[in-house]
Amino acid sequence: MTIYSHSRLSTFEKCPLSYKYKYLDKIKPEIPFIGIEAYMGSTVHEVLEYLYRRQKKMPDAEIPLILLLDKYESLWNENWSDDVKIVKEGMTKEDYFLQGKKILADYYKNHQPFDSEKTLSVEERVDVNIEGFKIMGFIDRIAVNNETGNLEIHDYKTSGRLPQISDLQNDRQLALYQIGARKKYPEYNENEAEVIYHYLRFNEEFRFQKTDEEIQAVKNNVVDLIQTIELSSWENNFKPCVSSLCRWCEFSTICPAFQQNAGKII
Ligand code: SF4
């Protein structure tokens, strides 16, 4: 049975043909590279993971900022490879390195001494079963708020753009994660659950409590979408969806629709 994920569902929504290339044909892009923004983001994520794993293990131990910044620097250097590319003109490797450092310093300033919640897990896999369909994902951090007792689902983003509030309210990923976290930690089901988006570059966080109706709407939407995907698979019918996003598609070199329309894509 297919196990879905939020990114798998999103790929189909953006372009069914790219879904086929990626998940069914399992085609690997010819020139794999990682954008430096993503590299910086994953390094920051790793440091936050380190921070909360350490804090979970030694809740009373002080965590100095320098420890996190040293960890960031060593991860940055250890994982660096020639596959990391800078696309934005005028930006350097050093600029991105310092951006990540600032993100961590700001986060530290806002959250130390890290005692407002108790961390239950970091980078935890959750599995959700909706009407027999399986969806999995990894939650950056699950915690319990020490004051309210609410279950918290934390998601860390290093995106350079702030979202619309309505996009967050309707976000499928964290709604699915909320269902998964509730299932994983049923002992907190008496309390509310909150999803918390940390937009680290902007030093902003957004908190939402998804209502039962919102959760049910997400479930209905996911079931409809998976049924559409499975019908496409059964009919072997995956239509291309040509748009400006094709310019960043890893399959543009093999996609006939892109080749035919390349001149018209702006
Ligand atoms: S290039 Fe465009 S149409 Fe072709 S697979 Fe990628 S996103 Fe779809």
Short mmCIF file of C-alpha atoms and ligand atoms in Angstrom, two decimals:
data_model
loop_
_atom_site.label_atom_id
_atom_site.label_comp_id
_atom_site.label_asym_id
_atom_site.label_seq_id
_atom_site.Cartn_x
_atom_site.Cartn_y
_atom_site.Cartn_z
CA MET A 1 0.00 0.00 0.00
CA THR A 2 1.23 3.48 -0.86
CA ILE A 3 2.28 5.64 2.06
CA TYR A 4 1.64 9.29 1.28
CA SER A 5 3.24 12.41 2.70
CA HIS A 6 2.36 16.07 2.55
CA SER A 7 5.09 16.73 -0.03
CA ARG A 8 3.95 13.79 -2.14
CA LEU A 9 0.40 15.18 -2.17
CA SER A 10 1.67 18.69 -2.94
CA THR A 11 3.72 17.44 -5.88
CA PHE A 12 0.61 15.93 -7.45
CA GLU A 13 -1.38 19.13 -6.84
CA LYS A 14 1.30 21.22 -8.58
CA CYS A 15 1.78 18.88 -11.54
CA PRO A 16 0.54 15.29 -11.89
CA LEU A 17 3.24 14.54 -14.47
CA SER A 18 6.06 15.57 -12.13
CA TYR A 19 4.43 13.32 -9.50
CA LYS A 20 4.68 10.41 -11.92
CA TYR A 21 8.33 11.16 -12.74
CA LYS A 22 9.28 11.49 -9.10
CA TYR A 23 7.25 8.89 -7.22
CA LEU A 24 6.29 6.25 -9.76
CA ASP A 25 9.13 6.31 -12.28
CA LYS A 26 11.58 7.30 -9.52
CA ILE A 27 13.65 9.40 -11.93
CA LYS A 28 16.58 11.14 -10.30
CA PRO A 29 17.45 14.62 -11.57
CA GLU A 30 20.54 14.65 -13.83
CA ILE A 31 22.36 17.42 -12.03
CA PRO A 32 21.53 17.19 -8.37
CA PHE A 33 22.23 20.37 -6.48
CA ILE A 34 21.08 22.00 -3.32
CA GLY A 35 20.36 25.71 -3.12
CA ILE A 36 22.31 27.47 -0.41
CA GLU A 37 19.11 28.79 1.20
CA ALA A 38 17.99 25.18 1.71
CA TYR A 39 21.46 24.27 2.96
CA MET A 40 21.41 27.07 5.52
CA GLY A 41 17.85 26.09 6.52
CA SER A 42 18.71 22.45 7.08
CA THR A 43 21.81 23.40 9.11
CA VAL A 44 19.70 25.67 11.34
CA HIS A 45 17.18 22.83 11.72
CA GLU A 46 19.93 20.47 12.80
CA VAL A 47 21.12 22.91 15.44
CA LEU A 48 17.60 23.32 16.84
CA GLU A 49 17.26 19.56 16.88
CA TYR A 50 20.53 19.35 18.80
CA LEU A 51 19.35 22.06 21.22
CA TYR A 52 16.08 20.33 22.10
CA ARG A 53 17.53 16.82 22.25
CA ARG A 54 20.12 18.11 24.70
CA GLN A 55 17.52 20.03 26.67
CA LYS A 56 15.29 16.94 26.87
CA LYS A 57 18.18 14.85 28.14
CA MET A 58 19.47 17.44 30.62
CA PRO A 59 16.52 19.72 31.44
CA ASP A 60 18.35 21.60 34.18
CA ALA A 61 21.61 22.18 32.34
CA GLU A 62 22.28 25.67 31.02
CA ILE A 63 22.62 25.97 27.27
CA PRO A 64 24.99 28.78 26.33
CA LEU A 65 24.50 30.49 22.97
CA ILE A 66 28.12 29.85 22.04
CA LEU A 67 27.46 26.11 22.20
CA LEU A 68 24.76 26.43 19.54
CA LEU A 69 26.81 28.74 17.34
CA ASP A 70 29.82 26.42 17.50
CA LYS A 71 27.58 23.50 16.59
CA TYR A 72 26.23 25.52 13.66
CA GLU A 73 29.70 26.33 12.40
CA SER A 74 30.94 22.75 12.65
CA LEU A 75 27.83 21.36 10.89
CA TRP A 76 28.14 24.03 8.19
CA ASN A 77 31.75 23.07 7.47
CA GLU A 78 31.32 19.29 7.82
CA ASN A 79 28.33 19.04 5.46
CA TRP A 80 29.44 21.58 2.85
CA SER A 81 29.94 20.18 -0.64
CA ASP A 82 30.34 21.41 -4.20
CA ASP A 83 26.68 20.47 -4.81
CA VAL A 84 25.62 23.54 -2.79
CA LYS A 85 24.95 26.40 -5.18
CA ILE A 86 24.40 30.12 -4.75
CA VAL A 87 21.79 31.33 -7.23
CA LYS A 88 21.03 34.84 -6.00
CA GLU A 89 23.32 37.45 -7.53
CA GLY A 90 25.43 39.46 -5.13
CA MET A 91 25.15 36.96 -2.28
CA THR A 92 28.11 35.00 -0.94
CA LYS A 93 28.60 31.84 1.09
CA GLU A 94 29.60 34.02 4.05
CA ASP A 95 26.35 36.04 3.77
CA TYR A 96 24.26 32.89 4.13
CA PHE A 97 26.44 31.54 6.91
CA LEU A 98 25.93 34.76 8.88
CA GLN A 99 22.20 34.75 8.14
CA GLY A 100 21.91 31.35 9.82
CA LYS A 101 23.96 32.55 12.78
CA LYS A 102 21.67 35.54 13.27
CA ILE A 103 18.57 33.34 13.07
CA LEU A 104 19.92 31.15 15.87
CA ALA A 105 21.00 34.09 18.01
CA ASP A 106 17.54 35.70 17.68
CA TYR A 107 15.78 32.44 18.46
CA TYR A 108 17.99 31.94 21.49
CA LYS A 109 17.30 35.45 22.78
CA ASN A 110 13.54 34.92 22.50
CA HIS A 111 13.33 31.45 24.01
CA GLN A 112 16.11 30.93 26.52
CA PRO A 113 16.11 29.47 29.17
CA PHE A 114 13.81 27.12 27.17
CA ASP A 115 11.60 26.32 30.12
CA SER A 116 8.14 27.31 28.87
CA GLU A 117 7.49 23.85 27.44
CA LYS A 118 8.53 20.30 28.03
CA THR A 119 9.81 18.73 24.81
CA LEU A 120 8.37 15.28 24.14
CA SER A 121 10.20 14.55 20.91
CA VAL A 122 12.13 16.08 18.03
CA GLU A 123 12.07 15.04 14.39
CA GLU A 124 9.45 12.49 15.28
CA ARG A 125 7.80 10.36 12.63
CA VAL A 126 4.01 10.31 12.86
CA ASP A 127 1.64 8.11 10.91
CA VAL A 128 -1.90 9.10 10.16
CA ASN A 129 -4.61 6.78 8.93
CA ILE A 130 -7.56 8.44 7.22
CA GLU A 131 -10.25 6.15 5.89
CA GLY A 132 -7.67 3.45 5.20
CA PHE A 133 -5.15 5.78 3.49
CA LYS A 134 -1.79 6.13 5.19
CA ILE A 135 0.07 9.44 5.45
CA MET A 136 3.36 9.91 7.24
CA GLY A 137 5.46 12.90 8.19
CA PHE A 138 8.16 14.14 10.51
CA ILE A 139 7.34 16.79 13.09
CA ASP A 140 10.16 19.18 13.98
CA ARG A 141 9.20 19.20 17.66
CA ILE A 142 6.32 18.07 19.86
CA ALA A 143 6.05 19.65 23.30
CA VAL A 144 3.68 20.29 26.17
CA ASN A 145 3.18 23.84 27.34
CA ASN A 146 4.07 24.04 31.02
CA GLU A 147 1.43 26.68 31.73
CA THR A 148 -1.58 25.52 29.71
CA GLY A 149 -0.86 21.80 29.41
CA ASN A 150 -1.59 22.11 25.67
CA LEU A 151 0.10 19.80 23.22
CA GLU A 152 2.28 21.88 20.88
CA ILE A 153 3.35 20.98 17.37
CA HIS A 154 6.30 23.18 16.37
CA ASP A 155 7.39 23.76 12.81
CA TYR A 156 10.56 25.73 11.98
CA LYS A 157 10.79 27.61 8.71
CA THR A 158 13.70 29.54 7.26
CA SER A 159 11.76 30.79 4.25
CA GLY A 160 12.56 34.31 3.10
CA ARG A 161 8.87 35.15 2.73
CA LEU A 162 6.16 35.49 5.33
CA PRO A 163 2.95 33.63 4.48
CA GLN A 164 -0.59 34.95 4.45
CA ILE A 165 -2.35 34.12 7.71
CA SER A 166 -5.13 32.46 5.70
CA ASP A 167 -2.55 30.09 4.14
CA LEU A 168 -1.45 29.00 7.59
CA GLN A 169 -5.03 28.62 8.77
CA ASN A 170 -5.73 26.33 5.83
CA ASP A 171 -2.39 24.52 5.96
CA ARG A 172 -2.83 20.80 5.46
CA GLN A 173 0.58 19.68 6.67
CA LEU A 174 0.32 20.84 10.25
CA ALA A 175 -3.31 19.75 10.50
CA LEU A 176 -2.15 16.26 9.57
CA TYR A 177 0.67 16.53 12.06
CA GLN A 178 -1.80 17.52 14.75
CA ILE A 179 -3.78 14.34 14.09
CA GLY A 180 -0.53 12.33 14.21
CA ALA A 181 0.71 13.98 17.42
CA ARG A 182 -2.62 13.39 19.15
CA LYS A 183 -2.43 9.73 18.23
CA LYS A 184 1.16 9.48 19.44
CA TYR A 185 0.50 11.17 22.76
CA PRO A 186 -3.10 10.30 23.72
CA GLU A 187 -2.38 11.13 27.36
CA TYR A 188 -2.70 14.83 26.41
CA ASN A 189 -5.97 14.48 24.49
CA GLU A 190 -7.92 16.16 27.28
CA ASN A 191 -6.04 19.38 26.51
CA GLU A 192 -6.07 21.61 23.46
CA ALA A 193 -3.51 21.17 20.70
CA GLU A 194 -1.70 24.10 19.13
CA VAL A 195 0.30 24.29 15.95
CA ILE A 196 3.12 26.82 16.06
CA TYR A 197 4.91 28.07 12.98
CA HIS A 198 8.26 29.71 13.64
CA TYR A 199 9.29 31.99 10.78
CA LEU A 200 12.86 32.22 11.96
CA ARG A 201 14.23 34.79 9.54
CA PHE A 202 11.55 37.25 10.65
CA ASN A 203 11.73 36.33 14.30
CA GLU A 204 7.97 35.72 14.22
CA GLU A 205 5.76 32.91 15.40
CA PHE A 206 2.14 32.15 14.57
CA ARG A 207 -0.07 29.98 16.77
CA PHE A 208 -3.27 28.25 15.75
CA GLN A 209 -5.70 25.89 17.37
CA LYS A 210 -7.37 23.85 14.68
CA THR A 211 -11.04 23.19 15.38
CA ASP A 212 -12.60 19.74 14.93
CA GLU A 213 -14.42 21.10 11.85
CA GLU A 214 -11.14 22.32 10.32
CA ILE A 215 -9.49 18.96 10.99
CA GLN A 216 -12.44 17.14 9.43
CA ALA A 217 -12.28 19.41 6.36
CA VAL A 218 -8.58 18.56 5.96
CA LYS A 219 -9.34 14.85 6.24
CA ASN A 220 -12.06 15.11 3.56
CA ASN A 221 -9.73 17.04 1.29
CA VAL A 222 -6.94 14.48 1.72
CA VAL A 223 -9.26 11.56 0.95
CA ASP A 224 -10.54 13.30 -2.22
CA LEU A 225 -6.98 14.04 -3.33
CA ILE A 226 -5.67 10.53 -2.74
CA GLN A 227 -8.63 9.06 -4.60
CA THR A 228 -7.81 11.34 -7.56
CA ILE A 229 -4.15 10.22 -7.45
CA GLU A 230 -5.09 6.56 -7.31
CA LEU A 231 -7.50 6.97 -10.22
CA SER A 232 -4.74 8.67 -12.24
CA SER A 233 -2.42 5.77 -11.43
CA TRP A 234 -5.02 3.20 -12.39
CA GLU A 235 -5.66 4.96 -15.71
CA ASN A 236 -1.95 5.84 -16.11
CA ASN A 237 -3.06 9.36 -16.85
CA PHE A 238 -0.84 12.09 -15.41
CA LYS A 239 -1.39 15.42 -17.10
CA PRO A 240 1.39 18.02 -17.24
CA CYS A 241 0.60 21.33 -15.62
CA VAL A 242 2.68 23.96 -17.41
CA SER A 243 3.25 27.10 -15.40
CA SER A 244 6.02 29.47 -14.34
CA LEU A 245 7.00 26.80 -11.78
CA CYS A 246 8.33 24.66 -14.66
CA ARG A 247 11.49 26.77 -14.64
CA TRP A 248 12.43 25.20 -11.31
CA CYS A 249 11.17 21.71 -12.12
CA GLU A 250 13.84 19.03 -11.82
CA PHE A 251 12.24 17.17 -14.75
CA SER A 252 12.05 20.04 -17.26
CA THR A 253 14.81 18.51 -19.42
CA ILE A 254 12.77 15.35 -20.02
CA CYS A 255 9.27 16.82 -19.97
CA PRO A 256 7.70 17.07 -23.47
CA ALA A 257 5.16 19.65 -22.30
CA PHE A 258 7.95 21.92 -21.09
CA GLN A 259 9.94 21.49 -24.30
CA GLN A 260 6.89 22.47 -26.37
CA ASN A 261 6.04 25.48 -24.22
CA ALA A 262 9.46 26.66 -23.03
CA GLY A 263 9.33 29.85 -25.11
CA LYS A 264 5.97 30.87 -23.63
CA ILE A 265 6.84 30.31 -19.97
CA ILE A 266 7.60 33.55 -18.16
S1 SF4 B 1 8.33 20.82 -16.44
FE1 SF4 B 1 6.37 21.63 -15.81
S2 SF4 B 1 4.85 20.38 -16.86
FE2 SF4 B 1 6.79 19.29 -16.96
S3 SF4 B 1 6.79 17.89 -15.24
FE3 SF4 B 1 7.79 19.74 -14.57
S4 SF4 B 1 6.18 21.00 -13.65
FE4 SF4 B 1 5.20 19.41 -14.88
#
